[in-house]
Short mmCIF file of C-alpha atoms in Angstrom, two decimals:
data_model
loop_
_atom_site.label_atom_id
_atom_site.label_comp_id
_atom_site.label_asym_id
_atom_site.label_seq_id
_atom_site.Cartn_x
_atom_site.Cartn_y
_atom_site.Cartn_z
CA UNK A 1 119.20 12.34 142.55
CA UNK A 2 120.26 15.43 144.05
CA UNK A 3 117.40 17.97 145.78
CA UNK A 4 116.52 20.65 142.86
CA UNK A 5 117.60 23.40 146.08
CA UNK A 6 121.10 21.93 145.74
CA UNK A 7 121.34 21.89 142.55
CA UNK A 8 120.57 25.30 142.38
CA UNK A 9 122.90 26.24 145.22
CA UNK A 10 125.55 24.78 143.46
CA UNK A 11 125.21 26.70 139.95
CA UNK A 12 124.61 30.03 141.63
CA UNK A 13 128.67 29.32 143.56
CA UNK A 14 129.86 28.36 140.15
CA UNK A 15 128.84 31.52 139.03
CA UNK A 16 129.66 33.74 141.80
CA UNK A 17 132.85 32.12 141.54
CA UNK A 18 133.63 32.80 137.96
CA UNK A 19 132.49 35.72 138.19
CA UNK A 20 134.35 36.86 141.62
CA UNK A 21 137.37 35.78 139.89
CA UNK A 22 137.83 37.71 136.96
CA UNK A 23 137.18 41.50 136.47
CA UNK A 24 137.13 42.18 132.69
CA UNK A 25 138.93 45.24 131.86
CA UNK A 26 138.80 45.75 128.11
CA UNK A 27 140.29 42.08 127.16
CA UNK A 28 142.26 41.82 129.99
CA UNK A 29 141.19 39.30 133.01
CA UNK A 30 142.73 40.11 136.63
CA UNK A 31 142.43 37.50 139.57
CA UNK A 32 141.05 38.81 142.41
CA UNK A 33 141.22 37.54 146.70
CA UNK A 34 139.29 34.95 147.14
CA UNK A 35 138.02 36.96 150.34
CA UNK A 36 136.27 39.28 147.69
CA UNK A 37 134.95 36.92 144.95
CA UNK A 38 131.71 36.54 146.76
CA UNK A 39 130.94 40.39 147.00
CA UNK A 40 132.24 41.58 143.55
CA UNK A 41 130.97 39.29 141.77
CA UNK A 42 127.01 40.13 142.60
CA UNK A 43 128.88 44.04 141.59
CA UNK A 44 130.23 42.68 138.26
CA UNK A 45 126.77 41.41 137.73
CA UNK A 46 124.98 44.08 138.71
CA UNK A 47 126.99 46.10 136.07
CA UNK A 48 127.17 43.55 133.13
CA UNK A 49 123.05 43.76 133.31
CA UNK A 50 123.03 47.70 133.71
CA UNK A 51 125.17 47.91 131.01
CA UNK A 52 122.65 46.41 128.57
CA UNK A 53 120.50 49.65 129.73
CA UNK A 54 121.38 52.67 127.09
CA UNK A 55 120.85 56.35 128.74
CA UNK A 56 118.34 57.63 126.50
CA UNK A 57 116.24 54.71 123.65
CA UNK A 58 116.01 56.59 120.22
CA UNK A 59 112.40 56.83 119.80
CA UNK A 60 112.67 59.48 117.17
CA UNK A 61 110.14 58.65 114.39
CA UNK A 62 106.43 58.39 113.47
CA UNK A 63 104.08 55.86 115.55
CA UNK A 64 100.49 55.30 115.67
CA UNK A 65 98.45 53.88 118.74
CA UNK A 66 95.71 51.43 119.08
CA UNK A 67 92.83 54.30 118.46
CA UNK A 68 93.89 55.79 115.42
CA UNK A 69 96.22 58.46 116.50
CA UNK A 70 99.54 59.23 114.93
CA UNK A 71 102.40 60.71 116.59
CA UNK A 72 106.10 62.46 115.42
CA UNK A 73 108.61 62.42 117.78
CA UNK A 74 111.69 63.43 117.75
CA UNK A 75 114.54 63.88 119.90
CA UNK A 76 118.34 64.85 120.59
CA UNK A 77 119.70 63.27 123.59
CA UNK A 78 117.38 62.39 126.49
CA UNK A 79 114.96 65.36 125.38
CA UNK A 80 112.03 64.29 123.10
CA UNK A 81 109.51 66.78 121.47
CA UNK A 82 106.70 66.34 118.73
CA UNK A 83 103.13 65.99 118.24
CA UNK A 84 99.69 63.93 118.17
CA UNK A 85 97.37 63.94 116.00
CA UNK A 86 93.64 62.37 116.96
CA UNK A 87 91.09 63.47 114.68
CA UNK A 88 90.71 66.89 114.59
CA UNK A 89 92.89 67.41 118.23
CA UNK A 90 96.74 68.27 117.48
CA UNK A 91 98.55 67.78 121.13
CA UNK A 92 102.52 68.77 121.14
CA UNK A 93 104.45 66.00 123.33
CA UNK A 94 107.00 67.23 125.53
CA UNK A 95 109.44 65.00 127.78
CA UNK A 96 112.24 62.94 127.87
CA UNK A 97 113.67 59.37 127.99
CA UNK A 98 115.78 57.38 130.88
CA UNK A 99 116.35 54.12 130.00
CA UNK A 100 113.44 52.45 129.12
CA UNK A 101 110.56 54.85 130.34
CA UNK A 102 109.39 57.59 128.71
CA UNK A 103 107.93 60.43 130.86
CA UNK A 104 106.31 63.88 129.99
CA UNK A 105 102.96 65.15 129.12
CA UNK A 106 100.83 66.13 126.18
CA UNK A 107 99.35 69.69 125.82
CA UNK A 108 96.40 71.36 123.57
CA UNK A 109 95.52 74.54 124.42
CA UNK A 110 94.77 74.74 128.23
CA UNK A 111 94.46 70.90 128.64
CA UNK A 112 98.01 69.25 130.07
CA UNK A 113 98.26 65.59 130.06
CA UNK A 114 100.71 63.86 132.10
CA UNK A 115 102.51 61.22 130.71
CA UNK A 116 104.33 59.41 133.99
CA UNK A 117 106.25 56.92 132.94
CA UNK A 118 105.61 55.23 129.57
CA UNK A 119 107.57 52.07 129.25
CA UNK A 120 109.62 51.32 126.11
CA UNK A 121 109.89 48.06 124.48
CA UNK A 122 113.63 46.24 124.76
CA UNK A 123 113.54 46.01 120.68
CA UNK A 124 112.06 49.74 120.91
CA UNK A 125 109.44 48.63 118.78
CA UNK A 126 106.03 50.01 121.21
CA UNK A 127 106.08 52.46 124.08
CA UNK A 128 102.93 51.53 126.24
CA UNK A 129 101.80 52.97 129.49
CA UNK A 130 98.84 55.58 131.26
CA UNK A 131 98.18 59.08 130.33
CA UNK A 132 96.90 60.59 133.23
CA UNK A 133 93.49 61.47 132.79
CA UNK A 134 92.57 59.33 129.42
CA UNK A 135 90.17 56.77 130.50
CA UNK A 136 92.53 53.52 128.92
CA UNK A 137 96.17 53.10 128.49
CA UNK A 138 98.02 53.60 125.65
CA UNK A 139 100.53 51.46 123.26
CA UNK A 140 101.87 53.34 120.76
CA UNK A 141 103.78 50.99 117.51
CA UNK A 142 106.72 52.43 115.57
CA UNK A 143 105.98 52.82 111.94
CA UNK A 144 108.34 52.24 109.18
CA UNK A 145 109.27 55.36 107.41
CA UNK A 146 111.14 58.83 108.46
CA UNK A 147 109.47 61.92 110.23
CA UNK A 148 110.70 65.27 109.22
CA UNK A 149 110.03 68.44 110.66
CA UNK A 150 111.00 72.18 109.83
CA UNK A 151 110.75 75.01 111.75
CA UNK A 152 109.25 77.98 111.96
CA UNK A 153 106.82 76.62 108.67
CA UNK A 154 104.76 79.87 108.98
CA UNK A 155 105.58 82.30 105.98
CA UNK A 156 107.78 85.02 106.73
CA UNK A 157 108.44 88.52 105.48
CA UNK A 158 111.40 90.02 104.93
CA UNK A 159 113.57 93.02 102.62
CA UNK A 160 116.71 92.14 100.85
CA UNK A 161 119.70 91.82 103.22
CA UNK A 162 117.95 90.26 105.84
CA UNK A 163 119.13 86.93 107.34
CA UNK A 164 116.71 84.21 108.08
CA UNK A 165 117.33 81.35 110.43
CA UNK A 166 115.65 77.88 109.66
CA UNK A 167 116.13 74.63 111.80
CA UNK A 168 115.23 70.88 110.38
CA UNK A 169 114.88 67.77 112.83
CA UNK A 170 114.95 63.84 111.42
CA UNK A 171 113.25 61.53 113.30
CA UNK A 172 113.42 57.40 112.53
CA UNK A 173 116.46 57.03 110.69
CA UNK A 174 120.14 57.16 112.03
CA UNK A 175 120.67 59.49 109.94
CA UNK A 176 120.15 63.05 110.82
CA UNK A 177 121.45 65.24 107.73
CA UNK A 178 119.18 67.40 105.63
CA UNK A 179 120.00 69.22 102.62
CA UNK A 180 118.68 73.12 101.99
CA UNK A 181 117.59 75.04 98.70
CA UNK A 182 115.99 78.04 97.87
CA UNK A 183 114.37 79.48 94.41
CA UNK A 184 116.22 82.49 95.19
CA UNK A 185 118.90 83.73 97.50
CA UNK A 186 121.48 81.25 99.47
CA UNK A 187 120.53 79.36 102.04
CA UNK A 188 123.78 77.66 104.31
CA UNK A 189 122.75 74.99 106.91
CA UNK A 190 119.23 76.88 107.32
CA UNK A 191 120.51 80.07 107.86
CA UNK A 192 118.95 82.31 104.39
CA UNK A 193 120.69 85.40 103.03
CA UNK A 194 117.68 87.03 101.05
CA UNK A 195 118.20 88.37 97.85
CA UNK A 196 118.21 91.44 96.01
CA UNK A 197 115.78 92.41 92.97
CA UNK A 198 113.24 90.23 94.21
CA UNK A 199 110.70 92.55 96.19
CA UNK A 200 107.51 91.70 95.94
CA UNK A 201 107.92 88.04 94.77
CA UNK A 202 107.50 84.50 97.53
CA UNK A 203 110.38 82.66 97.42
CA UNK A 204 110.62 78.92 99.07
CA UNK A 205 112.86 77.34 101.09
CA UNK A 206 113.00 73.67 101.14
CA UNK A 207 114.75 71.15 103.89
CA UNK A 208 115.31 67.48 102.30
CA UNK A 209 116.08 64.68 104.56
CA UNK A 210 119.33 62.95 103.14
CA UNK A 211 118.09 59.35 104.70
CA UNK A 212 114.87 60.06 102.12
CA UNK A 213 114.75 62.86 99.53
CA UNK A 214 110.78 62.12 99.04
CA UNK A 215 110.74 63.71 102.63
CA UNK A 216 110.93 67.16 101.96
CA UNK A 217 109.15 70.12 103.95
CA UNK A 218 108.33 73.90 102.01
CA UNK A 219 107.98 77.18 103.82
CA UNK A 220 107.95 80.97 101.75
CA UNK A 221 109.36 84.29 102.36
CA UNK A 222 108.06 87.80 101.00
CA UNK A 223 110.01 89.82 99.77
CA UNK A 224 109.29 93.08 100.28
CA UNK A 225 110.61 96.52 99.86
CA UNK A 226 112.29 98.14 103.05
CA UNK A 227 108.58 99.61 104.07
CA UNK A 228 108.73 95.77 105.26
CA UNK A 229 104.92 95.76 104.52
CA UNK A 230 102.79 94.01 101.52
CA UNK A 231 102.06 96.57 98.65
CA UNK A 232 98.17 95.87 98.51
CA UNK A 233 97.87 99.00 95.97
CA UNK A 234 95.96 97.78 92.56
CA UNK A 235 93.04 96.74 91.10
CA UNK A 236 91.08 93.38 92.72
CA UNK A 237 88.21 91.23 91.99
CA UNK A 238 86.43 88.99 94.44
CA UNK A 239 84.57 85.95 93.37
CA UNK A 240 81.49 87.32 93.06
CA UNK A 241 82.32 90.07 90.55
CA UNK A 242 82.78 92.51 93.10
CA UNK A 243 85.89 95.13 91.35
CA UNK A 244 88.28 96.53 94.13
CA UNK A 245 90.84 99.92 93.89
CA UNK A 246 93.05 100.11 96.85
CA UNK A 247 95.47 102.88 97.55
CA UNK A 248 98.14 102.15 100.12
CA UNK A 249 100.97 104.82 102.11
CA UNK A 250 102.91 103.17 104.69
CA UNK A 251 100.47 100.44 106.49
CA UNK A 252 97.48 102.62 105.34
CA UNK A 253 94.82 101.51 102.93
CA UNK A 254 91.92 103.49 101.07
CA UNK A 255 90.06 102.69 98.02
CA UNK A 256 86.52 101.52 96.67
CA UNK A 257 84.34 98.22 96.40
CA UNK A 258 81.98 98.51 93.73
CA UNK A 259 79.76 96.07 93.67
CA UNK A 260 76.76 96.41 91.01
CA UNK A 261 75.20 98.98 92.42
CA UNK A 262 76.49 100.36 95.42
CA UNK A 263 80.20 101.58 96.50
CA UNK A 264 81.55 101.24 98.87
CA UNK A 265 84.69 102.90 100.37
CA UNK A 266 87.19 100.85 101.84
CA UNK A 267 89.96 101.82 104.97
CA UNK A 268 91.97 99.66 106.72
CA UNK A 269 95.47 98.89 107.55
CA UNK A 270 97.92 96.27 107.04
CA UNK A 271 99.97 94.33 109.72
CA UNK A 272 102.40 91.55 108.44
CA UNK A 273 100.00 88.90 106.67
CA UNK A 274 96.82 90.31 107.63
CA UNK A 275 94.90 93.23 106.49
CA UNK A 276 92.02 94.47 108.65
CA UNK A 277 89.23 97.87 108.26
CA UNK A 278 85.77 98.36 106.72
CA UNK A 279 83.49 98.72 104.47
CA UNK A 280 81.30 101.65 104.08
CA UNK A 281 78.21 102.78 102.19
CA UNK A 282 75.98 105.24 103.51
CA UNK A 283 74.97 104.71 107.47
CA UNK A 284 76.11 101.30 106.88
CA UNK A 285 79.72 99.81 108.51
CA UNK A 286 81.24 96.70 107.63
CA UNK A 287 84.08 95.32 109.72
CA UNK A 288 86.66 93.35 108.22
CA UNK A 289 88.29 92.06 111.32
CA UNK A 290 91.19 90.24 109.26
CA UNK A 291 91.73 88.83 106.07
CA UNK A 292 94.87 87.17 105.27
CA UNK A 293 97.23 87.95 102.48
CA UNK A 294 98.57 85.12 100.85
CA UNK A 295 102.35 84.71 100.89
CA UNK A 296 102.97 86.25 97.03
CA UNK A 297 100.60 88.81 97.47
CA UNK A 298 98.07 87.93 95.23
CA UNK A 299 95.21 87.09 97.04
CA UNK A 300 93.27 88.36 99.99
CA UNK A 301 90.68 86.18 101.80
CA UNK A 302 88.37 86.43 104.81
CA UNK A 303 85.02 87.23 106.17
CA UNK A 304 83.37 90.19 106.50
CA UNK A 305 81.21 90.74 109.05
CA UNK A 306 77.44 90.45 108.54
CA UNK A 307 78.39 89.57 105.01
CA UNK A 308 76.82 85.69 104.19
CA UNK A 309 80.15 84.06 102.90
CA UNK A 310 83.89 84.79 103.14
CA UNK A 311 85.45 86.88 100.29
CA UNK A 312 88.27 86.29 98.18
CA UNK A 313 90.56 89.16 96.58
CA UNK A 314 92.04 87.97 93.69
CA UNK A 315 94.77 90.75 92.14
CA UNK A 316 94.30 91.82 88.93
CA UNK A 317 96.68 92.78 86.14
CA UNK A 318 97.14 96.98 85.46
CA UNK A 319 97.51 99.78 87.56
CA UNK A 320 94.86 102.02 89.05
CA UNK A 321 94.91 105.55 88.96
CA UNK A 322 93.61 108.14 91.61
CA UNK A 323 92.99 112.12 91.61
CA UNK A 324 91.95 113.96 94.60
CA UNK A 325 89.73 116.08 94.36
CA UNK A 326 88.03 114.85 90.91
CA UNK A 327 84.89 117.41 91.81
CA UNK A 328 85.15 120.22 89.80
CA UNK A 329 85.95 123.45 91.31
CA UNK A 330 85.69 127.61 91.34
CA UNK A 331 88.25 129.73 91.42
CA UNK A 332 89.62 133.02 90.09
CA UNK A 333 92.46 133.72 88.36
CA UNK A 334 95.89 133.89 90.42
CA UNK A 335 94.50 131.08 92.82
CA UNK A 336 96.65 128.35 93.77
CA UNK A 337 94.68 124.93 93.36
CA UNK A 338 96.38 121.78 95.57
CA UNK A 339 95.62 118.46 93.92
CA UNK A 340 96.65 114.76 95.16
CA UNK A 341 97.12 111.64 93.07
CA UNK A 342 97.59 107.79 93.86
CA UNK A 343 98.98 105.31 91.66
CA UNK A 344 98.35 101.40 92.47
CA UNK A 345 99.90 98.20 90.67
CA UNK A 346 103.06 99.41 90.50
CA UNK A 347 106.38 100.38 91.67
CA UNK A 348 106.30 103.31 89.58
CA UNK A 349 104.06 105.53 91.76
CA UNK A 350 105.53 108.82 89.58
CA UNK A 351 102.96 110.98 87.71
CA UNK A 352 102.88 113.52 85.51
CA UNK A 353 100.83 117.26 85.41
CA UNK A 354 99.69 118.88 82.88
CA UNK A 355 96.77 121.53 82.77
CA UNK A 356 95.18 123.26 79.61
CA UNK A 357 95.93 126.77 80.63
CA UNK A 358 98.32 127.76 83.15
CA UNK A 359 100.99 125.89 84.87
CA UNK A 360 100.75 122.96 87.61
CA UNK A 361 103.57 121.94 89.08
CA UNK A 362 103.95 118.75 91.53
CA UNK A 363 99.84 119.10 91.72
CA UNK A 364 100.22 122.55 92.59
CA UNK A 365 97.93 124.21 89.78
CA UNK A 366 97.89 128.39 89.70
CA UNK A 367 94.77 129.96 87.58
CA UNK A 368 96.27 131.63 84.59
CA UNK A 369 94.46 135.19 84.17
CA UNK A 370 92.20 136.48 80.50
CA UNK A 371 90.61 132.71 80.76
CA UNK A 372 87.10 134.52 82.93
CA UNK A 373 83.89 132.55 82.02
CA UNK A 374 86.43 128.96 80.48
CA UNK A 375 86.41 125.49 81.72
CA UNK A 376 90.01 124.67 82.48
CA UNK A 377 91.47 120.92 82.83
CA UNK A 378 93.79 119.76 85.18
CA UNK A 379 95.01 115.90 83.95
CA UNK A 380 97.19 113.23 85.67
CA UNK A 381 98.96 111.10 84.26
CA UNK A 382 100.69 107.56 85.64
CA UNK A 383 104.42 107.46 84.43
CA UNK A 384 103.86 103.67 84.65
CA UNK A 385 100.70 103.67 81.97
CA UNK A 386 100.52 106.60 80.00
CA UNK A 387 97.42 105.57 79.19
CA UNK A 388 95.63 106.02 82.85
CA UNK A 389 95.14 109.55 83.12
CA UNK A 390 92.55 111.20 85.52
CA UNK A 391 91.08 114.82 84.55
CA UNK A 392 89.16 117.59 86.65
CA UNK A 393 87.61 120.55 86.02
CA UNK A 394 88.45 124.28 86.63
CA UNK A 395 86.04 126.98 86.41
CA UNK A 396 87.44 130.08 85.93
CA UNK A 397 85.70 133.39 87.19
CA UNK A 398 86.66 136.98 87.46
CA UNK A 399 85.13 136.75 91.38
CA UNK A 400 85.54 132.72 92.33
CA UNK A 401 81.48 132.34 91.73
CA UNK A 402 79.96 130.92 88.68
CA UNK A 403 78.26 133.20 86.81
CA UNK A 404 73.94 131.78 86.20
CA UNK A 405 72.56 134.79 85.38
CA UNK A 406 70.67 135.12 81.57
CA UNK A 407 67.55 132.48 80.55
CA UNK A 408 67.63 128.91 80.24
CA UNK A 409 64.98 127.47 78.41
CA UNK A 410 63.02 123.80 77.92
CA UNK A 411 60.40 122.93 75.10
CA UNK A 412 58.22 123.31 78.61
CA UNK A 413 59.79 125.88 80.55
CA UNK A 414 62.09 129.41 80.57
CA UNK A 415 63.55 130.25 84.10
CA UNK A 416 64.91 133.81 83.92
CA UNK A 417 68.15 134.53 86.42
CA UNK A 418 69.62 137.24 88.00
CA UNK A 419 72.63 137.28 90.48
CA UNK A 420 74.40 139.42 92.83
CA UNK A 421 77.35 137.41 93.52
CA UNK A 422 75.89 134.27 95.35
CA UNK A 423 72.33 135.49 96.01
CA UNK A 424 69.71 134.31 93.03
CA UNK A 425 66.53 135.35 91.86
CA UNK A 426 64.71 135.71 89.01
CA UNK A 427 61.60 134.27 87.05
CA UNK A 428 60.01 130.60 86.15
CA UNK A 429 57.40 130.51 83.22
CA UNK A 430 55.75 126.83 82.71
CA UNK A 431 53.16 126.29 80.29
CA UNK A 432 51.97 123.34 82.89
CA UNK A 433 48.67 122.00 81.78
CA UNK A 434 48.73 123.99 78.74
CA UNK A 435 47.67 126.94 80.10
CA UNK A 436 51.08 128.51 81.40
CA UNK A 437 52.11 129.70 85.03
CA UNK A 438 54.29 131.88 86.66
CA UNK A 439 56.34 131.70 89.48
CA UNK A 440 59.24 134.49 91.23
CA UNK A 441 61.97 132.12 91.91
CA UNK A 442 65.08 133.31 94.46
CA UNK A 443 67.83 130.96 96.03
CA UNK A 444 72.24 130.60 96.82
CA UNK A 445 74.14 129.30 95.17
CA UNK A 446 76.96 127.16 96.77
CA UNK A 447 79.60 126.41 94.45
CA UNK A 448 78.20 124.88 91.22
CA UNK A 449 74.75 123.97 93.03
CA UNK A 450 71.74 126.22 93.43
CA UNK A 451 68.50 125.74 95.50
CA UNK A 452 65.78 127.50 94.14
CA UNK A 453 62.25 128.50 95.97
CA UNK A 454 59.41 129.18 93.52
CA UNK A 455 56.61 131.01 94.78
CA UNK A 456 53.53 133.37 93.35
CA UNK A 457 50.77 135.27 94.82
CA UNK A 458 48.83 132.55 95.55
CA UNK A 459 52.01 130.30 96.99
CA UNK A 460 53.25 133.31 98.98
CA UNK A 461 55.26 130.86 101.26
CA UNK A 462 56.78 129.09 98.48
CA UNK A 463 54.84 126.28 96.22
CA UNK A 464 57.92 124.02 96.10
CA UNK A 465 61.77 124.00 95.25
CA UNK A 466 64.16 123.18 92.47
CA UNK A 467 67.45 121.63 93.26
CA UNK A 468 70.16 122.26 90.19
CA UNK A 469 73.84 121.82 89.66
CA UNK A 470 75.44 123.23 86.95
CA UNK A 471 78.09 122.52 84.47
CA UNK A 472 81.91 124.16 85.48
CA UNK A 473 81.09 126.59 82.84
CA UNK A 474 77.95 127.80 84.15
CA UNK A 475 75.60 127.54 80.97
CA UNK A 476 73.55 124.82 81.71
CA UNK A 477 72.74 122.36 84.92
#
């Protein structure tokens, strides 16, 4: 029997000499010199094995690893990209593949994890290697199935006429095609055309994955008028049975938060998805650092600071109406009156003016003359709800002051007035304690309010004060 070294010897000539003396070119075989079987041979071999090596492994697909996590990758050529997903830790994997090794890092937030050479599996089936910096190595297992990812997935906001570009990746399937649709518009190979007669409305855009229609990924646009910003304007309720009116121009937002007692007055701004300001009652500030508008504009939800729970906006049906200044006011006649109005809820912001006497035009109200000593009306109306209509109050004097003077009278008191244009006095009879009492009384009045000083002989310094406003027509407060 021959020595196993021999034996060995011998094969490994055979070989060398097969192989030295053919060099396959397609299906053609070409003899070589013997003087250069030796050396090209070990070449031929050296290629024949390198061959079996592809560039780049498709490892596009979803995987999970020995702890739980699940990863997407996918990639087009050598370059991979995707994410990782342990518990409540989302890393994005970046890196690429050369033959059989997979090299790159994972990232979350500040935290970089390199990834320095992973090694892939000849069937492709696990990639297993260190992470630097994780206390054990890693195998990670294909899973059976398709990935599919769309991006950007955030909602967007856009006016009619703009153009929209949308990408789609598939990863685990041969198979790369996707299909698009939209609920409104045209959408061609991910690039969407928005539509016309469709602001204020979410529309979605949907990639498919031809390999799998189940895999399908959703993102929305706004459409919104060419301000380009969500129309906020309307009437709200949060979920505690708070009632909101907001007023909006441009980015800028005004209105009022009732909430059972107490109002309060809202400001803020909006910016894309996000509307931030305060709330305001008295001394007291709330900051609403950033609620977020939901992509069809229909609900609003965030905290508010120092407030216990987040709040949720929910719009309501029906427009709100606004008139600026509601206060009634004093004027004479020939005065030219500027008034303001706000309509929420609708595209129809129009209005119409209309007065009782004399003429307002585009809330430009002039006081008609031979209406002295008369209440006058000035009413707005919303063109979108004839029915929401907002009144004030004109009182109409010969000098711009109310007139007080003459007696006013209670089942327990008469108080006696005189005037001389803004300055007040006059006389207070009570019958306090049944035995009557009487009291000089002198004051200014400021518009339609009056603060009266009573005093007597034995009060010389004043015994106390009454605070009245009276009605636009001056007869009673």
């Amino acid at each position: 029997m021959r020595p196993l070294r021999h034996v060995l010897r011998s094969c490994a000539k055979t070989l060398l000499s097969v192989l030295g003396g053919l060099v396959v070119l397609g299906t053609a075989s070409l003899a070589t010199p013997a003087t250069a079987q030796s050396t090209l041979g070990l070449r031929t071999l050296s290629t024949l094995l390198s061959a079996q090596i592809p560039a780049a492994v498709e490892i596009s697909g979803p995987w999970t690893n020995q702890y739980g996590g699940a990863i997407e990758l996918y990639q087009v050529g050598a370059s991979v990209q995707g994410t990782y997903v342990y518990g409540s830790t989302t890393y994005t994997v970046t890196g690429t593949v050369s033959g059989y090794v997979f090299s790159g890092s994972l990232t979350s937030g500040s935290l970089t994890y390199p990834i320095p050479g992973m090694t892939i599996s000849p069937d492709g089936l696990t990639i297993s290697g260190a992470i630097t910096n994780w206390s054990s190595s890693n195998t990670w297992t294909r899973q059976s199935g398709i990935v599919l990812r769309l991006s950007p997935t955030a909602s967007r906001i856009a006016k009619a006429g703009d153009v929209l570009t949308y990408a789609a990746e598939v990863g685990g399937n041969l198979n790369k095609s996707v299909s698009w649709s939209t609920t409104a518009g045209a959408i061609v190979d991910g690039i969407y055309t928005v539509p016309s007669g469709y602001d204020y409305t979410a529309q979605t855009i949907t990639v498919t994955a031809n390999a799998d229609p189940a895999k399908k990924l959703s993102t929305q646009v706004s459409i919104l008028p060419p301000s380009g910003q969500f129309e906020l304007s309307g009437s709200w309720k949060n979920q505690y049975g708070g009632a909101i009116e907001l007023y909006q121009t441009g980015t800028s937002v005004q209105g009022t938060y009732v909430y059972g007692s107490t109002t309060y007055t809202v400001t803020g701004t909006v910016s894309g998805y996000t509307f931030s300001g305060s709330l305001t009652s008295g001394s007291l500030t709330y900051p609403i650092p950033g609620m977020t508008i939901s992509p069809d504009g229909l609900t609003i939800s965030g905290a508010i600071t120092n407030w216990s729970s987040s709040n949720t906006w929910t719009r309501q049906s029906g427009i709100v109406l606004r008139l600026s200044p509601t206060a009634s006011r004093i004027a004479k006649a020939g005065d030219t009156l500027t008034y303001t109005a706000q309509v929420g809820g609708s595209l129809d912001k129009s209005v119409t003016w209309s007065a009782t006497a004399g003429n307002i035009v585009g809330g430009i109200y002039t006081v008609p003359s031979g209406y002295d000593y008369t209440s006058q009306g000035v009413t707005v109306t919303a063109n979108a709800d004839g029915t929401k209509k907002v009144t004030a109050l004109v009182a109409v004097t010969p000098t711009g002051v109310i007139e007080v003077s003459g007696m006013y009278s209670t089942s327990a008191w008469d108080l006696l007035l005189f005037q001389n244009g803004t300055d007040i006095q006059g006389d207070w009879y009570t019958d306090s304690s049944g035995w009557g009492q009487h009291f000089l009384v002198k004051g200014t009045l400021d518009g339609f309010k009056l603060l009266l000083t009573y005093y007597n002989a034995a009060y010389p310094n004043g015994a106390g004060t009454m605070n009245l406003t009276f009605a636009p027509d001056g007869k009673s407060f």
